[in-house]
Short mmCIF file of C-alpha atoms in Angstrom, two decimals:
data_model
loop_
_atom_site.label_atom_id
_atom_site.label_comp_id
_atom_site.label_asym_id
_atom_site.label_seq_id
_atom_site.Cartn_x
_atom_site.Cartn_y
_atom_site.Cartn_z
CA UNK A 1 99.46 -193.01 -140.93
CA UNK A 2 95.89 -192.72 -139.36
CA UNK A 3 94.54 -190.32 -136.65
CA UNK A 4 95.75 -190.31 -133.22
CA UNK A 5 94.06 -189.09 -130.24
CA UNK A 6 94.79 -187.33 -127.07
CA UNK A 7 92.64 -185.37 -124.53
CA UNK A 8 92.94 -181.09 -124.47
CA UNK A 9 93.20 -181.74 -120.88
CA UNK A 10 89.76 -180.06 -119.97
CA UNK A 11 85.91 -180.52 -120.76
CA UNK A 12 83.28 -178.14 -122.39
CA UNK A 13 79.81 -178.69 -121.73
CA UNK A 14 80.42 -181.94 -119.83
CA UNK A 15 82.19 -183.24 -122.32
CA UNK A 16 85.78 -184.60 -123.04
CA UNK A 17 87.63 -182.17 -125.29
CA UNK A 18 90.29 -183.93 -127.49
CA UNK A 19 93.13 -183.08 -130.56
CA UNK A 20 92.93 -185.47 -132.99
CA UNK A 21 96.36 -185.74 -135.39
CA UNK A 22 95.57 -186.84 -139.20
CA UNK A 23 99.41 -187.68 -141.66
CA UNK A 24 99.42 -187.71 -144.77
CA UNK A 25 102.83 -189.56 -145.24
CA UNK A 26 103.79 -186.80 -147.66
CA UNK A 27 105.12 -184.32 -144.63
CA UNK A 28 101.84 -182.91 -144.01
CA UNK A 29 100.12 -183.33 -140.03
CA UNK A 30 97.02 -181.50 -139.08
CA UNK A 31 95.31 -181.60 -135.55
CA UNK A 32 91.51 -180.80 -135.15
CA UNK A 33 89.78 -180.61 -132.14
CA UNK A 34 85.94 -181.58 -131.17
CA UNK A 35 85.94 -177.90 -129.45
CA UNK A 36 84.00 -176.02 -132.48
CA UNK A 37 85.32 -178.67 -134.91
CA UNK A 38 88.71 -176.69 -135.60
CA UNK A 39 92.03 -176.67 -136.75
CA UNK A 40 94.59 -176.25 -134.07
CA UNK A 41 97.63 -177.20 -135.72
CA UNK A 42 99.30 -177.63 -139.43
CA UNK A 43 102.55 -178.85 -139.42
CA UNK A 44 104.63 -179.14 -142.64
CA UNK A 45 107.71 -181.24 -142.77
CA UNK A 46 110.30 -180.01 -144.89
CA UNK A 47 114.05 -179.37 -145.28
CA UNK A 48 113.88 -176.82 -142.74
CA UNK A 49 111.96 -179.71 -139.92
CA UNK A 50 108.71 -179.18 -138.89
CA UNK A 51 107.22 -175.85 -139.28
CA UNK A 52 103.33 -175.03 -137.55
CA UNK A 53 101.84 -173.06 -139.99
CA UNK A 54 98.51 -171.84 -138.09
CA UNK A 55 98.10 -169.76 -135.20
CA UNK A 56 96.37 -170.78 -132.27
CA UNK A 57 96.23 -170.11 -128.78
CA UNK A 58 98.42 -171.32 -125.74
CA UNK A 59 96.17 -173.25 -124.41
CA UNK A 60 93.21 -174.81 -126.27
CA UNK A 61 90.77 -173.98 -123.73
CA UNK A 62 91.18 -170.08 -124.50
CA UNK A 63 88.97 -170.96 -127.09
CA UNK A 64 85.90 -170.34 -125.08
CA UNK A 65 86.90 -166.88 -124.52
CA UNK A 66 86.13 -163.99 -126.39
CA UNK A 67 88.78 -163.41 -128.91
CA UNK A 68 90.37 -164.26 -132.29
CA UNK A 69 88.57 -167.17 -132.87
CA UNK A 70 91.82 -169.43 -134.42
CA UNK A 71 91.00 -172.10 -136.48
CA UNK A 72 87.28 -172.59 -135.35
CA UNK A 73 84.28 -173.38 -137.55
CA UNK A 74 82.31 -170.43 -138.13
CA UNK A 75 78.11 -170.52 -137.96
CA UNK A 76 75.38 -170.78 -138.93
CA UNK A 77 76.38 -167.81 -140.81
CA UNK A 78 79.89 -166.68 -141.23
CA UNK A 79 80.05 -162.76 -141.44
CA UNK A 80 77.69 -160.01 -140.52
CA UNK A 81 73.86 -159.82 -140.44
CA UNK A 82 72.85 -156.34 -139.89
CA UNK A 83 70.47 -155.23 -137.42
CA UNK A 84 70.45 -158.62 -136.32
CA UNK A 85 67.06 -159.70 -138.37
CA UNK A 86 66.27 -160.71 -141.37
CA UNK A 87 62.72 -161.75 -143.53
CA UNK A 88 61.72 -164.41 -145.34
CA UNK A 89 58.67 -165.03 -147.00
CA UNK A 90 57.10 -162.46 -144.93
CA UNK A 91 58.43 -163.71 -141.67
CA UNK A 92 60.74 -161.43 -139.49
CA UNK A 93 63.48 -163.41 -137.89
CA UNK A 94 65.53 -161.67 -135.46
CA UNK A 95 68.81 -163.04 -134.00
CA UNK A 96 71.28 -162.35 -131.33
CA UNK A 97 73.34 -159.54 -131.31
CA UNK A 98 76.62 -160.19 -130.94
CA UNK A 99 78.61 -157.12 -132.76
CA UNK A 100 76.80 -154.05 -131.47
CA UNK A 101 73.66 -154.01 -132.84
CA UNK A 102 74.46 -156.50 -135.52
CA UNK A 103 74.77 -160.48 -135.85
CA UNK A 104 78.22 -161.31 -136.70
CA UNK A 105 79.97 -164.95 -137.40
CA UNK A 106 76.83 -166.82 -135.53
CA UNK A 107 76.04 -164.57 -132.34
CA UNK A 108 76.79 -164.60 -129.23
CA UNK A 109 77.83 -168.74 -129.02
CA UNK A 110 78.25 -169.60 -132.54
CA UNK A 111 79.84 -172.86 -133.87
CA UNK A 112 83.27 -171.84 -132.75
CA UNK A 113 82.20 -172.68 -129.12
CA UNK A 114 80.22 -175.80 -129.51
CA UNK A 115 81.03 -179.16 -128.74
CA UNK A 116 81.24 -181.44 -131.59
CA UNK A 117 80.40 -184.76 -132.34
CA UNK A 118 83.30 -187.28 -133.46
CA UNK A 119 80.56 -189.11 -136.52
CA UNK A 120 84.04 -190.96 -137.70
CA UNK A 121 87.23 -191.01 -137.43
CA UNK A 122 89.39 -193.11 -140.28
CA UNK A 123 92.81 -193.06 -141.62
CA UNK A 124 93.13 -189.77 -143.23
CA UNK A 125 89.67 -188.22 -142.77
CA UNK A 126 87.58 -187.29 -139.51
CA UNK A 127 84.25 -185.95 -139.52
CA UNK A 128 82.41 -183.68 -137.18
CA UNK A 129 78.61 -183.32 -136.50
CA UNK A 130 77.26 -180.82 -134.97
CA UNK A 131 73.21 -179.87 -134.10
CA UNK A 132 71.59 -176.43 -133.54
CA UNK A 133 68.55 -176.71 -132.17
CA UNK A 134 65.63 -174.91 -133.34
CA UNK A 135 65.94 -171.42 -131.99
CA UNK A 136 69.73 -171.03 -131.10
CA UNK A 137 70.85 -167.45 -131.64
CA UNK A 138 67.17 -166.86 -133.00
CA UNK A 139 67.53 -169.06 -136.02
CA UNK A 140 64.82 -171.24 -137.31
CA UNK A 141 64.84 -175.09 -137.66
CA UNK A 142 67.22 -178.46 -135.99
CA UNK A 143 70.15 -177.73 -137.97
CA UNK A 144 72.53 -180.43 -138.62
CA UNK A 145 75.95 -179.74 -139.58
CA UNK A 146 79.04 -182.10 -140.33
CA UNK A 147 82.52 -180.58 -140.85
CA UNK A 148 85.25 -182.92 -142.78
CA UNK A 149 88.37 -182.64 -142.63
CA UNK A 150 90.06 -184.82 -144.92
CA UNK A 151 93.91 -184.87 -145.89
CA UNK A 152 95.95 -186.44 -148.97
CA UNK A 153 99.11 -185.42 -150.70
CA UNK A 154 100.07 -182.32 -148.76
CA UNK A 155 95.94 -181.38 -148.87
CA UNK A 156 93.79 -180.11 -146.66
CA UNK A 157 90.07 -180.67 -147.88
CA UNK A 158 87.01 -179.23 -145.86
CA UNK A 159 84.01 -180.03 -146.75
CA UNK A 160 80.37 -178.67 -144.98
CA UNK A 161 77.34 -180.73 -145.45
CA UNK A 162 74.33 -178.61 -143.90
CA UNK A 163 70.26 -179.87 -143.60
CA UNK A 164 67.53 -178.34 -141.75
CA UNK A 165 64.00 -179.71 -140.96
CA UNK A 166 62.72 -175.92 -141.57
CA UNK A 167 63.52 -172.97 -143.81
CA UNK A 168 66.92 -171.12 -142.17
CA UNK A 169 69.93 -169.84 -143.16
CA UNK A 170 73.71 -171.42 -143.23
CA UNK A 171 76.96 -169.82 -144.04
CA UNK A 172 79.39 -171.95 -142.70
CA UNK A 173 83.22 -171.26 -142.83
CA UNK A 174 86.50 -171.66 -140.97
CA UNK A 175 88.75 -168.91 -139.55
CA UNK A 176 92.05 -170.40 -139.65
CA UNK A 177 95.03 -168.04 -139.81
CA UNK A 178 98.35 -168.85 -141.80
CA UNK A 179 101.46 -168.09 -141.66
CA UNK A 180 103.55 -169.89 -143.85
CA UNK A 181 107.04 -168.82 -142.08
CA UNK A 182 105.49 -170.46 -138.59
CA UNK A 183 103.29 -169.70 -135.85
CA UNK A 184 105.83 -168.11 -134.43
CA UNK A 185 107.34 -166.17 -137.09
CA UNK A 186 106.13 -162.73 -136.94
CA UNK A 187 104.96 -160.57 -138.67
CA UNK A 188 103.34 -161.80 -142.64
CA UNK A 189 104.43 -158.48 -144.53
CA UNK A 190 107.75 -160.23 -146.16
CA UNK A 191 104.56 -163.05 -147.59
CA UNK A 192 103.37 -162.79 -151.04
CA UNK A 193 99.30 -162.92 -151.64
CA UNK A 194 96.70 -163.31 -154.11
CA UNK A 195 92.93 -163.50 -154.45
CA UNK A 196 91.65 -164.01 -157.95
CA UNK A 197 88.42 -161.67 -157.59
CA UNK A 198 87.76 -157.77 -159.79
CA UNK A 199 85.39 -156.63 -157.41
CA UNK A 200 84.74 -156.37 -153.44
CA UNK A 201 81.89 -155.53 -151.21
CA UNK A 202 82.18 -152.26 -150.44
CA UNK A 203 82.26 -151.40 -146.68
CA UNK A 204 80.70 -148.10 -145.68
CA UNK A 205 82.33 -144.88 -143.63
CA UNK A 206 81.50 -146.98 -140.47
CA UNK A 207 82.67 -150.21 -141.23
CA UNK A 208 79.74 -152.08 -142.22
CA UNK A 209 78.68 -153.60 -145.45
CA UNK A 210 77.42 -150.82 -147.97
CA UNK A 211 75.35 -153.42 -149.70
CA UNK A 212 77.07 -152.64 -152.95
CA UNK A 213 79.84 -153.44 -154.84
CA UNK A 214 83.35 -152.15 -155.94
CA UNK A 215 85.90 -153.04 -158.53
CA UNK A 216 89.46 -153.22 -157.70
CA UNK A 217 90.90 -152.63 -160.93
CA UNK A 218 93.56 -149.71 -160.71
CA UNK A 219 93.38 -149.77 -156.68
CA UNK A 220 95.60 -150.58 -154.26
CA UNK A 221 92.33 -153.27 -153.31
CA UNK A 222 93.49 -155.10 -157.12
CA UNK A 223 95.17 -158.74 -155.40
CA UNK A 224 94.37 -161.02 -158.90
CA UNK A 225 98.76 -160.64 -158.87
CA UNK A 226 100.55 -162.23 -156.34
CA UNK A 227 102.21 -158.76 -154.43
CA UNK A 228 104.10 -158.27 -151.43
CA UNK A 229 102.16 -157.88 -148.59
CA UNK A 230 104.18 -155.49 -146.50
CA UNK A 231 103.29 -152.87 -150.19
CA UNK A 232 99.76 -153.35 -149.56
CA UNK A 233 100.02 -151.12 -146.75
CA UNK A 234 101.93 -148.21 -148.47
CA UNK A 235 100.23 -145.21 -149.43
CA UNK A 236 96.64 -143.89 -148.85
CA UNK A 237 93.89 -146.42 -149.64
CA UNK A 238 90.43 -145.40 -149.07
CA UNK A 239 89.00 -149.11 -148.82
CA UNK A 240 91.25 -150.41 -146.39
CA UNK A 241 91.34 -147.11 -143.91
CA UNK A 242 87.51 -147.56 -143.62
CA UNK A 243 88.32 -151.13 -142.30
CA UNK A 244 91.63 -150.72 -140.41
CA UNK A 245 93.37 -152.55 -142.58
CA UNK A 246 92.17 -155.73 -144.70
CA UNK A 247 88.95 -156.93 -144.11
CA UNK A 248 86.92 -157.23 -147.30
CA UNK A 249 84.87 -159.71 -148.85
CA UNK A 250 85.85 -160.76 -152.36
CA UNK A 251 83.57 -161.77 -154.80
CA UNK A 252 85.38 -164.28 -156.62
CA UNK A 253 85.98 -164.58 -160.84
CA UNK A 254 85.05 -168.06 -160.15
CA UNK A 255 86.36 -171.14 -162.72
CA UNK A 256 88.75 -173.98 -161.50
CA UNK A 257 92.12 -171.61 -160.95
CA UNK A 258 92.87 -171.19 -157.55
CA UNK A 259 90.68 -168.19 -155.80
CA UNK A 260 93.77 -167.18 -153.74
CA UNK A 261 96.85 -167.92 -152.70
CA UNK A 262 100.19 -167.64 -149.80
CA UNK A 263 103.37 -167.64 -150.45
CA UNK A 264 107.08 -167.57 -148.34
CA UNK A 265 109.65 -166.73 -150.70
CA UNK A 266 112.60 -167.26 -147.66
CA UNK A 267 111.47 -170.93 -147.38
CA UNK A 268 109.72 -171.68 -150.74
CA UNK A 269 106.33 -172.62 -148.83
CA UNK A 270 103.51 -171.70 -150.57
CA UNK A 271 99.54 -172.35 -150.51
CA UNK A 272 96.70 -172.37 -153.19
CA UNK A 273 92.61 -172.03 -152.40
CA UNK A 274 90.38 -173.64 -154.21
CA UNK A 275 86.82 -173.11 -153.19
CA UNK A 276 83.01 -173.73 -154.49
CA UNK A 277 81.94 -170.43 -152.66
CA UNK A 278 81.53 -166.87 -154.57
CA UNK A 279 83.11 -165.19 -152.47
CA UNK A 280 85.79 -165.04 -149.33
CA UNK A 281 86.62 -162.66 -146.81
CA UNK A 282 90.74 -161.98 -146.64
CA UNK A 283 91.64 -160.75 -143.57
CA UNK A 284 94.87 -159.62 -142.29
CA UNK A 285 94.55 -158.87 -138.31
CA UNK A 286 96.86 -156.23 -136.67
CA UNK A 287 97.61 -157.37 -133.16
CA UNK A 288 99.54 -154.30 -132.03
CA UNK A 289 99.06 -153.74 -128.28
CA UNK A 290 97.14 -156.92 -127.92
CA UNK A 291 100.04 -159.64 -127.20
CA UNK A 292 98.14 -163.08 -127.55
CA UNK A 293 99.69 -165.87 -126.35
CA UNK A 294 100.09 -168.53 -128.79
CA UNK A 295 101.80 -172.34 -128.69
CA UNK A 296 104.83 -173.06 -128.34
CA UNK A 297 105.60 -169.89 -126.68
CA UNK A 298 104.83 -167.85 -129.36
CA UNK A 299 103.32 -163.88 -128.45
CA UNK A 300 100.67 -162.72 -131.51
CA UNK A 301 101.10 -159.31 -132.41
CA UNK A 302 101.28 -157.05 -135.22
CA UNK A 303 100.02 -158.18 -138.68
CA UNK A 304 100.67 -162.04 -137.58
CA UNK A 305 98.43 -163.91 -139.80
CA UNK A 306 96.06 -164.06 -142.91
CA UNK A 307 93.00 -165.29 -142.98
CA UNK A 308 90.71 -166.77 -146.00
CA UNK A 309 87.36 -167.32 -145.21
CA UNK A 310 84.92 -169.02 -148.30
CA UNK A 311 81.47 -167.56 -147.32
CA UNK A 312 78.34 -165.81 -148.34
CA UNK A 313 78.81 -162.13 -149.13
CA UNK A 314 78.23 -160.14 -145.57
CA UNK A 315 74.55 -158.83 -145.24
CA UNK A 316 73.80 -160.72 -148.37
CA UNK A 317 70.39 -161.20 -147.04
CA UNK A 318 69.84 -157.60 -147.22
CA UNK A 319 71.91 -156.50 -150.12
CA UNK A 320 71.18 -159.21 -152.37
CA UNK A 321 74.90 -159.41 -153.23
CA UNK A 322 76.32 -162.77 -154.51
CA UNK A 323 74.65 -166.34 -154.04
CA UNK A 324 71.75 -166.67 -151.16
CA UNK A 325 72.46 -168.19 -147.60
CA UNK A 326 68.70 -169.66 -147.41
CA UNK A 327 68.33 -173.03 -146.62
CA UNK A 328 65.06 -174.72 -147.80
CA UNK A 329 63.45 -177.26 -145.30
CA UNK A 330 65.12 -181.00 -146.21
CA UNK A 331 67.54 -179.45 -148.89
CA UNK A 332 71.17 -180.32 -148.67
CA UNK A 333 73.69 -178.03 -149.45
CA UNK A 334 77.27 -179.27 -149.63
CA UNK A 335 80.39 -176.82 -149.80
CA UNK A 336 84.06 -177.58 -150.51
CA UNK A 337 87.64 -175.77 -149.95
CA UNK A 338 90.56 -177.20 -150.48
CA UNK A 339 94.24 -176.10 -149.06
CA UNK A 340 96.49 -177.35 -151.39
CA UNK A 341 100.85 -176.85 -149.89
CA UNK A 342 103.76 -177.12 -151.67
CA UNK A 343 107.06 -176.92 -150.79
#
C-alpha cells in the first residue's frame, strides 16, 4: 500500500507533471495527477480483473486542450456566472468570459489547467495546493486552495479546503466521469441512476440558468428512484430538450442518505454520493460525431459517461438559489464528497 509515483512524461508551466497511484488493499487504485489536481484513473479489482472506471484522455497532456475536462478540479467557481460579473457590497466584479458572454467552470484557465502543488503525499492520502493570485480570471483576493484525495475501504474521499486574504467567491468541484462497466465500455444507457433531489434549476429556452426553480415530481426530470438510464431518454421531455440532454443542477433533499447514485447490473458494480453541498450538477455527455480518444485505446462517443458534480447552484450569485459561493476575507470553508464502491 502507499502512493507511487511516475512522471506524465511532459511539463506544464515549467514544471514536472506526474500520476501519483494511491491502494487501498481492498481492490480499489486511484491515480491523480498534479496537472489541475485530478483524477485520471479508478481501477476496481474484482472477479471480473481490473476494470478503469473513469474516462480520461489518451494522453494526459490533452488536458491542456480545450475539451471535456476528465477528471480535473473545477474553479474558483464550478458552473456558470452569467454575463461574466457579479456585485458585492456595491462592488462590480467582472470576470473572464469563457462561454460566450458568460463565465463558466473558472474562465478561460480555470483550475483544471493549473499546476498543482504536491503539500503531502502519505500512505493512502495526497494533498494538493493550489494559489490564485489576486486577479486571475478577474476574481478578487490570493486564493489558496488544497484538494485531498484520500482513499479507505473501496472510498474515494475529496475534500476542498478554500481561504482568501479578501472577499471572493469559491465553488470548487471535480468533473470526473464514470462508467461503471469501464472506460472503455460504451455507451452508460444499460446503467441504473439516482439523485435524491424534488426540485432542479430550471434552465431557460436558451440554455442558461432561469434563476428559478422546478420540481420534478411527475416528470420524466423525477431521479429520487434508481431507473434505467437508456428510459430517461424516451419520450418528449421539455427540461432535457432545452439542454440537449442531461445537464441540470439538482438541489439536493439533503440528510445523511446518499445524494445519488451508479449502478451496473451486468457486473454488480455500483456507486453511492455522499456530499455536504446543496446541490450537484448530473450530467450525461453525448459524444456522437466527436470520437475522443481515451486510454487504453478506448474512442469516447455517444452517451459514454455520467458525471456528478457537488457545487453551488449555477448563477446563484444572481438568482439567489441555494447556499452562497461568497467567501469572506480569512474565513475557511471546507467541503466534502465521498465515492463510496461496492462490488
Amino acid at each position: 500500500m502507499g502512493i507511487r509515483y511516475e512522471p506524465a512524461g511532459f511539463e506544464a508551466d515549467g514544471r514536472e507533471i506526474g500520476l501519483y497511484h494511491l491502494t487501498d488493499g481492498c481492490g480499489l487504485t486511484l491515480v491523480v495527477t498534479n496537472l489541475g489536481a485530478a483524477a485520471r484513473s479508478l481501477y476496481l479489482d474484482d472477479e471480473a480483473g481490473r476494470t478503469d472506471v473513469l474516462l480520461g484522455f489518451e494522453k494526459p497532456e490533452s488536458q491542456m486542450e480545450k475539451g471535456p475536462m476528465f477528471g480535473v478540479t473545477l474553479g474558483r467557481y464550478a458552473g456558470k456566472i452569467l454575463g461574466a460579473e457579479y456585485e458585492v457590497k456595491g462592488v462590480r466584479r467582472q470576470l473572464s468570459k469563457s462561454h460566450g458572454e458568460h463565465h463558466a467552470h473558472g474562465g478561460r484557465r480555470g483550475f483544471d489547467k493549473r499546476v498543482f502543488e504536491v503539500l503531502r503525499a502519505a500512505k493512502e492520502e495526497i494533498v494538493f495546493r493550489y494559489v490564485s493570485a489576486d486577479g486571475e480570471e478577474g476574481y478578487p483576493g490570493e486564493l489558496t486552495l488544497l484538494v485531498t484525495y484520500r482513499i479507505e475501504k473501496r472510498k474515494v474521499i475529496l475534500t476542498y479546503e478554500v481561504t482568501s486574504d479578501q472577499d471572493t467567491v469559491a465553488g470548487i468541484s471535480n468533473h470526473m466521469y464514470f462508467n461503471l462497466a469501464g472506460n472503455d465500455g460504451g455507451e452508460v444507457t444499460d446503467q441504473n441512476v439516482f439523485v435524491r433531489a424534488d426540485r432542479i434549476s430550471e434552465p431557460g429556452t436558451d440554455g442558461l440558468p432561469a434563476g428559478r426553480e422546478y420540481c420534478v415530481t411527475g416528470t420524466p426530470m423525477d431521479l429520487r428512484s434508481p431507473v434505467r438510464i437508456g428510459t430517461l431518454y424516451e419520450g418528449p421531455c421539455e427540461q432535457r430538450e432545452r439542454m440537449g440532454g442531461f445537464d441540470h443542477d439538482y438541489l439536493l433533499d439533503g440528510g445523511e442518505e446518499p445524494a445519488a447514485g451508479l449502478s451496473h447490473p451486468a457486473s454488480g458494480r455500483r456507486l453511492l454520493i455522499y456530499t455536504d453541498s446543496s446541490c450537484i450538477h448530473f450530467y450525461i455527455p453525448d459524444f456522437h460525431g466527436m470520437h475522443y480518444p481515451g486510454k487504453d485505446g478506448a474512442v469516447y462517443d455517444g452517451k459514454c459517461g455520467v458525471c456528478f458534480e457537488p457545487m453551488y447552484v449555477s448563477d446563484c450569485l444572481h438568482s439567489g438559489l441555494g447556499d452562497s459561493p461568497l467567501l469572506n476575507a480569512g474565513e475557511r470553508r471546507v467541503s466534502r464528497t465521498v465515492f463510496d464502491f461496492s462490488w
